[in-house]
Amino acid sequence: MTAPSVPRTAPPRRDAVLRLFCVPHAGGSARVFRGWQRHAPPGIEVVPLEPAGRGTRTGASTARSVREIARDFAATVRATAGRNPYVLLGHSMGSLIAYEMAAAAGPEDQPEPALLVVSGRNPPHCPPAWTRRVLGLTDGELFAELRALGSVPPGLSPSIAAHFFLPAFRADLRMAHTYLPGEQLRRTAAPLLVLAGRQDPLTNDAVLTQWGRYSDEGCTVAHHDGGHFSVYERVPWLMGLISAQLRRVEPGPPGRSSAGKEGHGC
């Protein structure tokens, strides 16, 4: 595996006091976070993480599991953030990767994140039925499913998708489908912020609060209007929510949860 790289469209911000590392969804690349920096509050630098084999890392060997991706990305976090504060954010399959990164962090390796943000994903022990259903679909059928979900960029034809997009998506989907959190639950010391679209068919409100099992600091669930990918259209709201959560993070006993106007504690 080649060394991880961080795609940047601008030099690192010297005034950054905290970095927000962003993990894309299945089949996605760092480009989905393009433009997020202009919505970031002062002092926060957005650092998109690029999966091996895509975008700026087309020559790198692709990973074979969620944990392998997490280890790869963790190396980027160590090289970029050092011992400084940071936040992890993942969307959909990226939520599993971000959780793995947070669960593996520790004082001797990489400090725990100040906040873990998971979006568009049930907790690890409750995989969405959608994944199982679409694994065996033909390219045409899968393309139609993704179009209905909002994952197909305008102008992308089924033939082009079959050659360039669907293979990467299928590989990621298989990794997400075979991922298991482990027999012994690993909890992160980071507080959890759980995001879900009210019209997202891939999440289940009845189980979202169970993300709280994965953090010693509890979690907050925040809903927004829209479907599975609508969080990418609500970046200013998201940045404000992250800032508010960071202000509310204070030392407290294990199991502490927070509740507020934007969501409910779990």
PDB file of C-alpha atoms in Angstrom:
ATOM      1  CA  MET A   1       0.000   0.000   0.000  1.00  0.00           C
ATOM      2  CA  THR A   2       1.349   3.411  -0.885  1.00  0.00           C
ATOM      3  CA  ALA A   3       1.568   6.225   1.617  1.00  0.00           C
ATOM      4  CA  PRO A   4      -1.682   8.134   2.133  1.00  0.00           C
ATOM      5  CA  SER A   5      -2.078  11.551   0.661  1.00  0.00           C
ATOM      6  CA  VAL A   6      -4.321  14.470   1.463  1.00  0.00           C
ATOM      7  CA  PRO A   7      -5.989  16.198  -1.502  1.00  0.00           C
ATOM      8  CA  ARG A   8      -5.868  19.954  -1.139  1.00  0.00           C
ATOM      9  CA  THR A   9      -7.037  22.811  -3.280  1.00  0.00           C
ATOM     10  CA  ALA A  10      -5.310  25.356  -1.048  1.00  0.00           C
ATOM     11  CA  PRO A  11      -2.309  25.442   1.304  1.00  0.00           C
ATOM     12  CA  PRO A  12      -2.943  24.289   4.899  1.00  0.00           C
ATOM     13  CA  ARG A  13      -4.484  26.983   7.059  1.00  0.00           C
ATOM     14  CA  ARG A  14      -1.908  28.266   9.499  1.00  0.00           C
ATOM     15  CA  ASP A  15      -4.646  29.662  11.722  1.00  0.00           C
ATOM     16  CA  ALA A  16      -6.361  26.267  12.080  1.00  0.00           C
ATOM     17  CA  VAL A  17      -6.862  25.220  15.673  1.00  0.00           C
ATOM     18  CA  LEU A  18      -8.920  22.149  14.712  1.00  0.00           C
ATOM     19  CA  ARG A  19      -9.119  19.962  11.608  1.00  0.00           C
ATOM     20  CA  LEU A  20     -12.245  18.289  10.283  1.00  0.00           C
ATOM     21  CA  PHE A  21     -11.332  15.054   8.476  1.00  0.00           C
ATOM     22  CA  CYS A  22     -14.082  13.947   6.086  1.00  0.00           C
ATOM     23  CA  VAL A  23     -14.636  10.380   4.812  1.00  0.00           C
ATOM     24  CA  PRO A  24     -16.808   9.929   1.674  1.00  0.00           C
ATOM     25  CA  HIS A  25     -19.603   7.444   1.009  1.00  0.00           C
ATOM     26  CA  ALA A  26     -19.302   4.150  -0.898  1.00  0.00           C
ATOM     27  CA  GLY A  27     -17.994   4.795  -4.395  1.00  0.00           C
ATOM     28  CA  GLY A  28     -17.246   8.406  -3.496  1.00  0.00           C
ATOM     29  CA  SER A  29     -14.046  10.414  -3.490  1.00  0.00           C
ATOM     30  CA  ALA A  30     -12.676  13.474  -1.744  1.00  0.00           C
ATOM     31  CA  ARG A  31     -14.246  15.720  -4.369  1.00  0.00           C
ATOM     32  CA  VAL A  32     -17.654  15.447  -2.657  1.00  0.00           C
ATOM     33  CA  PHE A  33     -16.254  17.754   0.033  1.00  0.00           C
ATOM     34  CA  ARG A  34     -15.072  20.371  -2.441  1.00  0.00           C
ATOM     35  CA  GLY A  35     -16.243  23.799  -1.328  1.00  0.00           C
ATOM     36  CA  TRP A  36     -16.809  22.831   2.306  1.00  0.00           C
ATOM     37  CA  GLN A  37     -13.924  24.992   3.497  1.00  0.00           C
ATOM     38  CA  ARG A  38     -15.678  28.224   2.582  1.00  0.00           C
ATOM     39  CA  HIS A  39     -18.464  27.330   5.022  1.00  0.00           C
ATOM     40  CA  ALA A  40     -16.113  26.364   7.856  1.00  0.00           C
ATOM     41  CA  PRO A  41     -15.953  28.651  10.910  1.00  0.00           C
ATOM     42  CA  PRO A  42     -12.683  30.495  11.563  1.00  0.00           C
ATOM     43  CA  GLY A  43     -10.006  28.202  12.934  1.00  0.00           C
ATOM     44  CA  ILE A  44     -11.402  24.995  11.390  1.00  0.00           C
ATOM     45  CA  GLU A  45      -9.695  23.399   8.393  1.00  0.00           C
ATOM     46  CA  VAL A  46     -11.626  20.864   6.296  1.00  0.00           C
ATOM     47  CA  VAL A  47      -9.410  17.942   5.238  1.00  0.00           C
ATOM     48  CA  PRO A  48     -11.096  15.527   2.770  1.00  0.00           C
ATOM     49  CA  LEU A  49      -9.726  11.992   2.869  1.00  0.00           C
ATOM     50  CA  GLU A  50      -9.182  10.307  -0.502  1.00  0.00           C
ATOM     51  CA  PRO A  51      -9.650   6.529  -0.748  1.00  0.00           C
ATOM     52  CA  ALA A  52      -6.738   4.664  -2.305  1.00  0.00           C
ATOM     53  CA  GLY A  53      -7.192   4.114  -6.031  1.00  0.00           C
ATOM     54  CA  ARG A  54      -9.361   7.198  -6.622  1.00  0.00           C
ATOM     55  CA  GLY A  55      -8.905  10.858  -7.421  1.00  0.00           C
ATOM     56  CA  THR A  56      -5.457  12.023  -6.430  1.00  0.00           C
ATOM     57  CA  ARG A  57      -4.551   8.446  -5.401  1.00  0.00           C
ATOM     58  CA  THR A  58      -5.341   6.542  -8.602  1.00  0.00           C
ATOM     59  CA  GLY A  59      -1.987   4.753  -8.458  1.00  0.00           C
ATOM     60  CA  ALA A  60      -2.417   3.440  -4.915  1.00  0.00           C
ATOM     61  CA  SER A  61      -3.477  -0.117  -4.123  1.00  0.00           C
ATOM     62  CA  THR A  62      -7.131  -0.249  -3.138  1.00  0.00           C
ATOM     63  CA  ALA A  63      -8.130  -1.474   0.309  1.00  0.00           C
ATOM     64  CA  ARG A  64      -9.934  -4.759   0.903  1.00  0.00           C
ATOM     65  CA  SER A  65     -11.830  -3.994   4.103  1.00  0.00           C
ATOM     66  CA  VAL A  66     -13.333  -1.177   6.139  1.00  0.00           C
ATOM     67  CA  ARG A  67     -10.620  -1.584   8.769  1.00  0.00           C
ATOM     68  CA  GLU A  68      -7.874  -1.408   6.147  1.00  0.00           C
ATOM     69  CA  ILE A  69      -9.270   1.897   4.884  1.00  0.00           C
ATOM     70  CA  ALA A  70      -9.507   3.131   8.476  1.00  0.00           C
ATOM     71  CA  ARG A  71      -5.844   2.311   9.120  1.00  0.00           C
ATOM     72  CA  ASP A  72      -4.841   4.070   5.920  1.00  0.00           C
ATOM     73  CA  PHE A  73      -6.808   7.206   6.800  1.00  0.00           C
ATOM     74  CA  ALA A  74      -5.567   7.144  10.394  1.00  0.00           C
ATOM     75  CA  ALA A  75      -2.023   7.508   9.071  1.00  0.00           C
ATOM     76  CA  THR A  76      -3.101  10.700   7.288  1.00  0.00           C
ATOM     77  CA  VAL A  77      -4.688  12.017  10.487  1.00  0.00           C
ATOM     78  CA  ARG A  78      -1.492  11.360  12.444  1.00  0.00           C
ATOM     79  CA  ALA A  79       0.647  13.052   9.791  1.00  0.00           C
ATOM     80  CA  THR A  80      -1.657  16.054   9.454  1.00  0.00           C
ATOM     81  CA  ALA A  81      -3.075  16.704  12.922  1.00  0.00           C
ATOM     82  CA  GLY A  82      -0.319  15.305  15.114  1.00  0.00           C
ATOM     83  CA  ARG A  83      -1.417  15.786  18.719  1.00  0.00           C
ATOM     84  CA  ASN A  84      -3.740  18.689  17.868  1.00  0.00           C
ATOM     85  CA  PRO A  85      -7.549  18.590  18.151  1.00  0.00           C
ATOM     86  CA  TYR A  86      -9.533  17.126  15.281  1.00  0.00           C
ATOM     87  CA  VAL A  87     -13.005  15.919  14.307  1.00  0.00           C
ATOM     88  CA  LEU A  88     -13.897  12.842  12.219  1.00  0.00           C
ATOM     89  CA  LEU A  89     -16.891  12.901   9.876  1.00  0.00           C
ATOM     90  CA  GLY A  90     -18.128  10.094   7.659  1.00  0.00           C
ATOM     91  CA  HIS A  91     -21.163   9.702   5.441  1.00  0.00           C
ATOM     92  CA  SER A  92     -22.894   6.368   4.810  1.00  0.00           C
ATOM     93  CA  MET A  93     -20.134   3.728   4.530  1.00  0.00           C
ATOM     94  CA  GLY A  94     -17.774   6.527   5.564  1.00  0.00           C
ATOM     95  CA  SER A  95     -19.479   6.457   8.969  1.00  0.00           C
ATOM     96  CA  LEU A  96     -18.231   2.912   9.558  1.00  0.00           C
ATOM     97  CA  ILE A  97     -14.712   3.963   8.584  1.00  0.00           C
ATOM     98  CA  ALA A  98     -14.794   7.050  10.799  1.00  0.00           C
ATOM     99  CA  TYR A  99     -16.043   4.950  13.729  1.00  0.00           C
ATOM    100  CA  GLU A 100     -13.212   2.445  13.197  1.00  0.00           C
ATOM    101  CA  MET A 101     -10.706   5.302  13.194  1.00  0.00           C
ATOM    102  CA  ALA A 102     -12.126   6.720  16.422  1.00  0.00           C
ATOM    103  CA  ALA A 103     -12.352   3.326  18.139  1.00  0.00           C
ATOM    104  CA  ALA A 104      -8.703   2.585  17.338  1.00  0.00           C
ATOM    105  CA  ALA A 105      -7.436   5.958  18.562  1.00  0.00           C
ATOM    106  CA  GLY A 106      -5.749   6.146  21.934  1.00  0.00           C
ATOM    107  CA  PRO A 107      -3.199   8.118  23.967  1.00  0.00           C
ATOM    108  CA  GLU A 108      -0.251   6.035  22.741  1.00  0.00           C
ATOM    109  CA  ASP A 109      -1.138   6.253  19.051  1.00  0.00           C
ATOM    110  CA  GLN A 110      -3.445   9.078  18.049  1.00  0.00           C
ATOM    111  CA  PRO A 111      -5.533  11.118  20.508  1.00  0.00           C
ATOM    112  CA  GLU A 112      -9.263  10.505  20.326  1.00  0.00           C
ATOM    113  CA  PRO A 113     -11.187  12.969  18.170  1.00  0.00           C
ATOM    114  CA  ALA A 114     -12.965  15.832  19.890  1.00  0.00           C
ATOM    115  CA  LEU A 115     -16.133  14.724  18.082  1.00  0.00           C
ATOM    116  CA  LEU A 116     -17.209  11.843  15.827  1.00  0.00           C
ATOM    117  CA  VAL A 117     -19.872  12.707  13.238  1.00  0.00           C
ATOM    118  CA  VAL A 118     -21.690   9.846  11.492  1.00  0.00           C
ATOM    119  CA  SER A 119     -24.200  10.545   8.735  1.00  0.00           C
ATOM    120  CA  GLY A 120     -26.702   8.494   6.756  1.00  0.00           C
ATOM    121  CA  ARG A 121     -25.909   5.187   8.466  1.00  0.00           C
ATOM    122  CA  ASN A 122     -27.506   2.915  11.032  1.00  0.00           C
ATOM    123  CA  PRO A 123     -25.206   1.776  13.858  1.00  0.00           C
ATOM    124  CA  PRO A 124     -22.727  -0.939  12.839  1.00  0.00           C
ATOM    125  CA  HIS A 125     -24.783  -3.832  14.249  1.00  0.00           C
ATOM    126  CA  CYS A 126     -27.860  -2.773  12.213  1.00  0.00           C
ATOM    127  CA  PRO A 127     -26.802  -2.799   8.525  1.00  0.00           C
ATOM    128  CA  PRO A 128     -29.420  -1.491   6.084  1.00  0.00           C
ATOM    129  CA  ALA A 129     -31.451  -4.101   4.173  1.00  0.00           C
ATOM    130  CA  TRP A 130     -30.874  -1.994   1.023  1.00  0.00           C
ATOM    131  CA  THR A 131     -27.243  -3.141   0.851  1.00  0.00           C
ATOM    132  CA  ARG A 132     -28.161  -6.824   0.789  1.00  0.00           C
ATOM    133  CA  ARG A 133     -30.886  -6.207  -1.781  1.00  0.00           C
ATOM    134  CA  VAL A 134     -28.771  -4.398  -4.372  1.00  0.00           C
ATOM    135  CA  LEU A 135     -25.592  -6.499  -4.171  1.00  0.00           C
ATOM    136  CA  GLY A 136     -26.739  -8.912  -6.896  1.00  0.00           C
ATOM    137  CA  LEU A 137     -28.344  -6.396  -9.250  1.00  0.00           C
ATOM    138  CA  THR A 138     -27.212  -5.932 -12.832  1.00  0.00           C
ATOM    139  CA  ASP A 139     -25.403  -2.722 -13.769  1.00  0.00           C
ATOM    140  CA  GLY A 140     -28.585  -1.283 -15.238  1.00  0.00           C
ATOM    141  CA  GLU A 141     -30.645  -2.136 -12.189  1.00  0.00           C
ATOM    142  CA  LEU A 142     -28.006  -0.816  -9.797  1.00  0.00           C
ATOM    143  CA  PHE A 143     -27.682   2.400 -11.800  1.00  0.00           C
ATOM    144  CA  ALA A 144     -31.442   2.921 -11.498  1.00  0.00           C
ATOM    145  CA  GLU A 145     -31.310   2.325  -7.730  1.00  0.00           C
ATOM    146  CA  LEU A 146     -28.510   4.834  -7.302  1.00  0.00           C
ATOM    147  CA  ARG A 147     -30.275   7.383  -9.468  1.00  0.00           C
ATOM    148  CA  ALA A 148     -33.384   7.067  -7.287  1.00  0.00           C
ATOM    149  CA  LEU A 149     -31.188   7.486  -4.215  1.00  0.00           C
ATOM    150  CA  GLY A 150     -29.651  10.685  -5.611  1.00  0.00           C
ATOM    151  CA  SER A 151     -26.139   9.324  -6.103  1.00  0.00           C
ATOM    152  CA  VAL A 152     -25.865   9.750  -9.891  1.00  0.00           C
ATOM    153  CA  PRO A 153     -24.355  13.069 -11.071  1.00  0.00           C
ATOM    154  CA  PRO A 154     -26.299  14.882 -13.801  1.00  0.00           C
ATOM    155  CA  GLY A 155     -25.201  13.797 -17.278  1.00  0.00           C
ATOM    156  CA  LEU A 156     -23.655  10.485 -16.191  1.00  0.00           C
ATOM    157  CA  SER A 157     -24.806   7.774 -18.599  1.00  0.00           C
ATOM    158  CA  PRO A 158     -25.309   4.124 -17.621  1.00  0.00           C
ATOM    159  CA  SER A 159     -22.506   3.008 -19.964  1.00  0.00           C
ATOM    160  CA  ILE A 160     -19.944   5.418 -18.482  1.00  0.00           C
ATOM    161  CA  ALA A 161     -21.065   4.519 -14.955  1.00  0.00           C
ATOM    162  CA  ALA A 162     -20.618   0.806 -15.716  1.00  0.00           C
ATOM    163  CA  HIS A 163     -16.958   1.370 -16.617  1.00  0.00           C
ATOM    164  CA  PHE A 164     -15.824   3.983 -14.123  1.00  0.00           C
ATOM    165  CA  PHE A 165     -18.202   4.304 -11.167  1.00  0.00           C
ATOM    166  CA  LEU A 166     -20.089   1.078 -10.557  1.00  0.00           C
ATOM    167  CA  PRO A 167     -16.993  -1.162 -10.072  1.00  0.00           C
ATOM    168  CA  ALA A 168     -15.726   1.090  -7.263  1.00  0.00           C
ATOM    169  CA  PHE A 169     -19.181   1.296  -5.749  1.00  0.00           C
ATOM    170  CA  ARG A 170     -19.638  -2.486  -5.821  1.00  0.00           C
ATOM    171  CA  ALA A 171     -16.258  -3.015  -4.167  1.00  0.00           C
ATOM    172  CA  ASP A 172     -17.151  -0.588  -1.386  1.00  0.00           C
ATOM    173  CA  LEU A 173     -20.597  -2.105  -1.015  1.00  0.00           C
ATOM    174  CA  ARG A 174     -19.103  -5.576  -0.511  1.00  0.00           C
ATOM    175  CA  MET A 175     -16.749  -4.196   2.152  1.00  0.00           C
ATOM    176  CA  ALA A 176     -19.631  -2.519   3.966  1.00  0.00           C
ATOM    177  CA  HIS A 177     -21.762  -5.670   3.689  1.00  0.00           C
ATOM    178  CA  THR A 178     -19.075  -7.946   5.161  1.00  0.00           C
ATOM    179  CA  TYR A 179     -18.050  -5.494   7.877  1.00  0.00           C
ATOM    180  CA  LEU A 180     -18.631  -6.620  11.455  1.00  0.00           C
ATOM    181  CA  PRO A 181     -17.962  -4.359  14.463  1.00  0.00           C
ATOM    182  CA  GLY A 182     -16.582  -7.322  16.450  1.00  0.00           C
ATOM    183  CA  GLU A 183     -17.909  -9.582  19.180  1.00  0.00           C
ATOM    184  CA  GLN A 184     -16.633  -7.268  21.898  1.00  0.00           C
ATOM    185  CA  LEU A 185     -18.037  -3.781  21.509  1.00  0.00           C
ATOM    186  CA  ARG A 186     -15.343  -1.142  21.164  1.00  0.00           C
ATOM    187  CA  ARG A 187     -16.364   2.272  22.424  1.00  0.00           C
ATOM    188  CA  THR A 188     -14.778   5.555  21.516  1.00  0.00           C
ATOM    189  CA  ALA A 189     -14.137   8.272  24.064  1.00  0.00           C
ATOM    190  CA  ALA A 190     -15.396  10.839  21.542  1.00  0.00           C
ATOM    191  CA  PRO A 191     -18.953  12.202  21.746  1.00  0.00           C
ATOM    192  CA  LEU A 192     -21.102  11.139  18.785  1.00  0.00           C
ATOM    193  CA  LEU A 193     -23.197  13.340  16.519  1.00  0.00           C
ATOM    194  CA  VAL A 194     -25.570  11.275  14.364  1.00  0.00           C
ATOM    195  CA  LEU A 195     -27.081  12.867  11.252  1.00  0.00           C
ATOM    196  CA  ALA A 196     -30.044  11.486   9.303  1.00  0.00           C
ATOM    197  CA  GLY A 197     -32.250  12.732   6.470  1.00  0.00           C
ATOM    198  CA  ARG A 198     -35.936  12.516   7.259  1.00  0.00           C
ATOM    199  CA  GLN A 199     -36.580  10.933   3.843  1.00  0.00           C
ATOM    200  CA  ASP A 200     -33.506   8.683   3.836  1.00  0.00           C
ATOM    201  CA  PRO A 201     -34.553   5.075   3.041  1.00  0.00           C
ATOM    202  CA  LEU A 202     -31.184   3.735   4.279  1.00  0.00           C
ATOM    203  CA  THR A 203     -31.609   4.776   7.906  1.00  0.00           C
ATOM    204  CA  ASN A 204     -34.088   3.653  10.531  1.00  0.00           C
ATOM    205  CA  ASP A 205     -35.072   6.131  13.231  1.00  0.00           C
ATOM    206  CA  ALA A 206     -35.892   3.258  15.576  1.00  0.00           C
ATOM    207  CA  VAL A 207     -32.227   2.215  15.779  1.00  0.00           C
ATOM    208  CA  LEU A 208     -30.314   5.465  15.268  1.00  0.00           C
ATOM    209  CA  THR A 209     -30.155   6.118  19.004  1.00  0.00           C
ATOM    210  CA  GLN A 210     -28.277   2.825  19.386  1.00  0.00           C
ATOM    211  CA  TRP A 211     -25.185   4.595  18.070  1.00  0.00           C
ATOM    212  CA  GLY A 212     -24.929   5.646  21.698  1.00  0.00           C
ATOM    213  CA  ARG A 213     -23.592   2.175  22.530  1.00  0.00           C
ATOM    214  CA  TYR A 214     -20.410   3.010  20.647  1.00  0.00           C
ATOM    215  CA  SER A 215     -19.342   6.034  22.686  1.00  0.00           C
ATOM    216  CA  ASP A 216     -18.519   6.543  26.353  1.00  0.00           C
ATOM    217  CA  GLU A 217     -19.779  10.099  25.944  1.00  0.00           C
ATOM    218  CA  GLY A 218     -23.222   9.404  24.527  1.00  0.00           C
ATOM    219  CA  CYS A 219     -24.616  10.809  21.314  1.00  0.00           C
ATOM    220  CA  THR A 220     -26.943  13.363  19.787  1.00  0.00           C
ATOM    221  CA  VAL A 221     -29.212  12.567  16.829  1.00  0.00           C
ATOM    222  CA  ALA A 222     -29.960  15.462  14.477  1.00  0.00           C
ATOM    223  CA  HIS A 223     -32.395  15.186  11.561  1.00  0.00           C
ATOM    224  CA  HIS A 224     -32.488  17.275   8.415  1.00  0.00           C
ATOM    225  CA  ASP A 225     -34.901  17.415   5.500  1.00  0.00           C
ATOM    226  CA  GLY A 226     -34.049  15.345   2.449  1.00  0.00           C
ATOM    227  CA  GLY A 227     -32.817  11.929   1.436  1.00  0.00           C
ATOM    228  CA  HIS A 228     -29.617   9.967   1.706  1.00  0.00           C
ATOM    229  CA  PHE A 229     -27.274  12.495   0.114  1.00  0.00           C
ATOM    230  CA  SER A 230     -28.986  15.709   1.166  1.00  0.00           C
ATOM    231  CA  VAL A 231     -26.402  16.357   3.890  1.00  0.00           C
ATOM    232  CA  TYR A 232     -24.036  17.475   1.117  1.00  0.00           C
ATOM    233  CA  GLU A 233     -26.519  20.273   0.384  1.00  0.00           C
ATOM    234  CA  ARG A 234     -26.664  21.453   4.002  1.00  0.00           C
ATOM    235  CA  VAL A 235     -23.036  22.234   4.712  1.00  0.00           C
ATOM    236  CA  PRO A 236     -23.612  25.632   6.436  1.00  0.00           C
ATOM    237  CA  TRP A 237     -26.154  23.996   8.778  1.00  0.00           C
ATOM    238  CA  LEU A 238     -23.765  21.120   9.415  1.00  0.00           C
ATOM    239  CA  MET A 239     -20.835  23.411  10.206  1.00  0.00           C
ATOM    240  CA  GLY A 240     -22.965  25.350  12.654  1.00  0.00           C
ATOM    241  CA  LEU A 241     -24.112  22.129  14.295  1.00  0.00           C
ATOM    242  CA  ILE A 242     -20.543  20.824  14.647  1.00  0.00           C
ATOM    243  CA  SER A 243     -19.440  24.133  16.159  1.00  0.00           C
ATOM    244  CA  ALA A 244     -22.320  24.019  18.629  1.00  0.00           C
ATOM    245  CA  GLN A 245     -21.503  20.434  19.595  1.00  0.00           C
ATOM    246  CA  LEU A 246     -17.848  21.281  20.145  1.00  0.00           C
ATOM    247  CA  ARG A 247     -18.814  24.154  22.438  1.00  0.00           C
ATOM    248  CA  ARG A 248     -20.943  21.789  24.492  1.00  0.00           C
ATOM    249  CA  VAL A 249     -18.281  19.095  24.863  1.00  0.00           C
ATOM    250  CA  GLU A 250     -17.108  19.206  28.461  1.00  0.00           C
ATOM    251  CA  PRO A 251     -15.533  16.580  30.697  1.00  0.00           C
ATOM    252  CA  GLY A 252     -18.139  14.436  32.365  1.00  0.00           C
ATOM    253  CA  PRO A 253     -18.958  10.907  33.539  1.00  0.00           C
ATOM    254  CA  PRO A 254     -19.199   8.053  30.988  1.00  0.00           C
ATOM    255  CA  GLY A 255     -22.550   7.779  29.262  1.00  0.00           C
ATOM    256  CA  ARG A 256     -23.184  11.532  29.267  1.00  0.00           C
ATOM    257  CA  SER A 257     -25.446  12.568  26.434  1.00  0.00           C
ATOM    258  CA  SER A 258     -26.456  15.950  25.180  1.00  0.00           C
ATOM    259  CA  ALA A 259     -29.766  17.164  23.876  1.00  0.00           C
ATOM    260  CA  GLY A 260     -30.682  20.365  22.214  1.00  0.00           C
ATOM    261  CA  LYS A 261     -32.762  22.177  19.693  1.00  0.00           C
ATOM    262  CA  GLU A 262     -31.221  20.382  16.704  1.00  0.00           C
ATOM    263  CA  GLY A 263     -31.599  16.834  17.963  1.00  0.00           C
ATOM    264  CA  HIS A 264     -32.180  14.468  20.837  1.00  0.00           C
ATOM    265  CA  GLY A 265     -29.765  12.693  23.127  1.00  0.00           C
ATOM    266  CA  CYS A 266     -29.257   8.958  23.132  1.00  0.00           C
TER     267      CYS A 266
END
